[in-house]
Amino acid sequence: MNTERSLHQPTPYQSERFVLLLGILLIASTLRTPMTSVGPLLPFIQEGLELSNAVAGSITTIPLLAFALLSPFAPRIAERVGTERLVFAALIFIAIGIGVRYFMYVPALFIGTVFIGAGIAVGNVLLPGIVKKNFPLHIGLVTGLYGISMNIVAAIGSGVSEPIARAGLNWNGSLAIWGSVVFFALVVWGVQLSKNKGENRSVLPSAQTSLWRSRLAWSVTIFMGIQSLHYYTMMTWLPQLLATHGYTPTSAGGCLR
């Protein structure tokens, strides 16, 4: 009887792995949606805050600057405070940014975007290392799962943000809804933290040679920079561009998916 029960009930190890995987997927779900949900709402934001196209475009430029400025330092900070703890702090930054962005003032919009960009930058750098450390035999599978989670939730955000805003929540309420995903990620990752109180080391390997002198590092940096520039430009302006060509705002947001 005990044998049959053990075959059908998950072991504590399996339960811990499930919580860890769920936390990774939820974190991944927060790393794009706070920004992809902005594009379809950009006309509302510009009208409500009286922003020019140049100023509105900087809403998605700020996260890119945060990626460039913070990404090199995230592994060093993780070595001191612990990777899981730093990821938890990054989630808090994203949550604060979403909350501050709710207030319909230009400074609040940009301050919130700075917090969101900082949190996403740290999460982008550290999450692959967490996968590599905890799922060494399933790196490809888990990476694929969190990539799918990231893109599916980001697509949903771009598709439904405009209808939600029109339903009566306005653009700030529509953007704030995605804080619920961050909340669930914080809860699950908090459970993970409580089980790893002694973890204080970075899961990323220390570089033995200077990356500043590596041609491969510069090639990857340039490639990733160009593709990020393309992605965030399309994310910001494609819905509005389609709307000027006759698409409804809802259809334009759906095309971004």
PDB file of N, CA and C in Angstrom, residues 190-224:
ATOM      1  N   GLY A 190       8.613  33.992  -3.587  1.00  0.00           N
ATOM      2  CA  GLY A 190       8.832  34.129  -2.146  1.00  0.00           C
ATOM      3  C   GLY A 190       8.895  32.774  -1.468  1.00  0.00           C
ATOM      4  N   VAL A 191       8.054  31.852  -1.907  1.00  0.00           N
ATOM      5  CA  VAL A 191       8.118  30.474  -1.394  1.00  0.00           C
ATOM      6  C   VAL A 191       9.461  29.851  -1.735  1.00  0.00           C
ATOM      7  N   GLN A 192       9.922  30.097  -2.947  1.00  0.00           N
ATOM      8  CA  GLN A 192      11.221  29.569  -3.358  1.00  0.00           C
ATOM      9  C   GLN A 192      12.345  30.148  -2.510  1.00  0.00           C
ATOM     10  N   LEU A 193      12.266  31.433  -2.213  1.00  0.00           N
ATOM     11  CA  LEU A 193      13.287  32.077  -1.387  1.00  0.00           C
ATOM     12  C   LEU A 193      13.329  31.482   0.015  1.00  0.00           C
ATOM     13  N   SER A 194      12.162  31.195   0.577  1.00  0.00           N
ATOM     14  CA  SER A 194      12.106  30.657   1.934  1.00  0.00           C
ATOM     15  C   SER A 194      12.771  29.295   2.039  1.00  0.00           C
ATOM     16  N   LYS A 195      12.876  28.593   0.916  1.00  0.00           N
ATOM     17  CA  LYS A 195      13.510  27.271   0.915  1.00  0.00           C
ATOM     18  C   LYS A 195      14.993  27.346   0.588  1.00  0.00           C
ATOM     19  N   ASN A 196      15.463  28.548   0.251  1.00  0.00           N
ATOM     20  CA  ASN A 196      16.874  28.706  -0.114  1.00  0.00           C
ATOM     21  C   ASN A 196      17.476  29.905   0.612  1.00  0.00           C
ATOM     22  N   LYS A 197      17.258  29.947   1.929  1.00  0.00           N
ATOM     23  CA  LYS A 197      17.737  31.088   2.705  1.00  0.00           C
ATOM     24  C   LYS A 197      19.250  31.192   2.709  1.00  0.00           C
ATOM     25  N   GLY A 198      19.913  30.074   2.527  1.00  0.00           N
ATOM     26  CA  GLY A 198      21.373  30.107   2.591  1.00  0.00           C
ATOM     27  C   GLY A 198      22.033  30.398   1.275  1.00  0.00           C
ATOM     28  N   GLU A 199      21.241  30.527   0.201  1.00  0.00           N
ATOM     29  CA  GLU A 199      21.800  30.761  -1.116  1.00  0.00           C
ATOM     30  C   GLU A 199      22.328  32.184  -1.204  1.00  0.00           C
ATOM     31  N   ASN A 200      23.622  32.312  -1.444  1.00  0.00           N
ATOM     32  CA  ASN A 200      24.218  33.640  -1.481  1.00  0.00           C
ATOM     33  C   ASN A 200      25.191  33.812  -2.627  1.00  0.00           C
ATOM     34  N   ARG A 201      25.157  32.866  -3.546  1.00  0.00           N
ATOM     35  CA  ARG A 201      26.139  32.913  -4.615  1.00  0.00           C
ATOM     36  C   ARG A 201      25.455  33.129  -5.956  1.00  0.00           C
ATOM     37  N   SER A 202      26.190  33.702  -6.865  1.00  0.00           N
ATOM     38  CA  SER A 202      25.671  33.863  -8.211  1.00  0.00           C
ATOM     39  C   SER A 202      25.658  32.510  -8.912  1.00  0.00           C
ATOM     40  N   VAL A 203      24.666  32.295  -9.753  1.00  0.00           N
ATOM     41  CA  VAL A 203      24.633  31.063 -10.541  1.00  0.00           C
ATOM     42  C   VAL A 203      25.308  31.281 -11.887  1.00  0.00           C
ATOM     43  N   LEU A 204      25.847  32.462 -12.112  1.00  0.00           N
ATOM     44  CA  LEU A 204      26.510  32.742 -13.366  1.00  0.00           C
ATOM     45  C   LEU A 204      28.014  32.601 -13.204  1.00  0.00           C
ATOM     46  N   PRO A 205      28.687  31.914 -14.126  1.00  0.00           N
ATOM     47  CA  PRO A 205      30.128  31.736 -14.011  1.00  0.00           C
ATOM     48  C   PRO A 205      30.874  33.052 -14.163  1.00  0.00           C
ATOM     49  N   SER A 206      31.908  33.212 -13.360  1.00  0.00           N
ATOM     50  CA  SER A 206      32.723  34.421 -13.450  1.00  0.00           C
ATOM     51  C   SER A 206      33.574  34.378 -14.706  1.00  0.00           C
ATOM     52  N   ALA A 207      33.676  35.500 -15.372  1.00  0.00           N
ATOM     53  CA  ALA A 207      34.473  35.568 -16.589  1.00  0.00           C
ATOM     54  C   ALA A 207      35.956  35.536 -16.247  1.00  0.00           C
ATOM     55  N   GLN A 208      36.706  34.691 -16.961  1.00  0.00           N
ATOM     56  CA  GLN A 208      38.136  34.580 -16.713  1.00  0.00           C
ATOM     57  C   GLN A 208      38.928  35.556 -17.575  1.00  0.00           C
ATOM     58  N   THR A 209      38.315  36.034 -18.649  1.00  0.00           N
ATOM     59  CA  THR A 209      38.972  36.995 -19.520  1.00  0.00           C
ATOM     60  C   THR A 209      38.060  38.196 -19.689  1.00  0.00           C
ATOM     61  N   SER A 210      38.642  39.301 -20.080  1.00  0.00           N
ATOM     62  CA  SER A 210      37.875  40.529 -20.235  1.00  0.00           C
ATOM     63  C   SER A 210      36.950  40.435 -21.438  1.00  0.00           C
ATOM     64  N   LEU A 211      35.655  40.660 -21.190  1.00  0.00           N
ATOM     65  CA  LEU A 211      34.694  40.643 -22.286  1.00  0.00           C
ATOM     66  C   LEU A 211      34.867  41.841 -23.204  1.00  0.00           C
ATOM     67  N   TRP A 212      35.486  42.908 -22.680  1.00  0.00           N
ATOM     68  CA  TRP A 212      35.677  44.094 -23.497  1.00  0.00           C
ATOM     69  C   TRP A 212      36.615  43.824 -24.671  1.00  0.00           C
ATOM     70  N   ARG A 213      37.445  42.791 -24.563  1.00  0.00           N
ATOM     71  CA  ARG A 213      38.401  42.475 -25.626  1.00  0.00           C
ATOM     72  C   ARG A 213      37.966  41.287 -26.474  1.00  0.00           C
ATOM     73  N   SER A 214      36.776  40.782 -26.199  1.00  0.00           N
ATOM     74  CA  SER A 214      36.295  39.598 -26.916  1.00  0.00           C
ATOM     75  C   SER A 214      35.507  40.001 -28.160  1.00  0.00           C
ATOM     76  N   ARG A 215      35.945  39.543 -29.317  1.00  0.00           N
ATOM     77  CA  ARG A 215      35.216  39.819 -30.557  1.00  0.00           C
ATOM     78  C   ARG A 215      33.847  39.149 -30.539  1.00  0.00           C
ATOM     79  N   LEU A 216      33.800  37.936 -29.989  1.00  0.00           N
ATOM     80  CA  LEU A 216      32.524  37.229 -29.918  1.00  0.00           C
ATOM     81  C   LEU A 216      31.528  37.993 -29.045  1.00  0.00           C
ATOM     82  N   ALA A 217      32.007  38.499 -27.921  1.00  0.00           N
ATOM     83  CA  ALA A 217      31.125  39.251 -27.027  1.00  0.00           C
ATOM     84  C   ALA A 217      30.581  40.500 -27.717  1.00  0.00           C
ATOM     85  N   TRP A 218      31.445  41.213 -28.442  1.00  0.00           N
ATOM     86  CA  TRP A 218      30.990  42.399 -29.148  1.00  0.00           C
ATOM     87  C   TRP A 218      30.035  42.050 -30.274  1.00  0.00           C
ATOM     88  N   SER A 219      30.292  40.938 -30.948  1.00  0.00           N
ATOM     89  CA  SER A 219      29.394  40.515 -32.033  1.00  0.00           C
ATOM     90  C   SER A 219      28.004  40.187 -31.497  1.00  0.00           C
ATOM     91  N   VAL A 220      27.982  39.453 -30.370  1.00  0.00           N
ATOM     92  CA  VAL A 220      26.694  39.114 -29.759  1.00  0.00           C
ATOM     93  C   VAL A 220      25.988  40.375 -29.266  1.00  0.00           C
ATOM     94  N   THR A 221      26.766  41.291 -28.677  1.00  0.00           N
ATOM     95  CA  THR A 221      26.185  42.535 -28.171  1.00  0.00           C
ATOM     96  C   THR A 221      25.551  43.355 -29.287  1.00  0.00           C
ATOM     97  N   ILE A 222      26.260  43.482 -30.397  1.00  0.00           N
ATOM     98  CA  ILE A 222      25.732  44.250 -31.533  1.00  0.00           C
ATOM     99  C   ILE A 222      24.489  43.585 -32.101  1.00  0.00           C
ATOM    100  N   PHE A 223      24.560  42.250 -32.258  1.00  0.00           N
ATOM    101  CA  PHE A 223      23.401  41.528 -32.790  1.00  0.00           C
ATOM    102  C   PHE A 223      22.184  41.682 -31.890  1.00  0.00           C
ATOM    103  N   MET A 224      22.364  41.460 -30.592  1.00  0.00           N
ATOM    104  CA  MET A 224      21.250  41.563 -29.657  1.00  0.00           C
ATOM    105  C   MET A 224      20.739  42.999 -29.569  1.00  0.00           C
TER     106      MET A 224
END
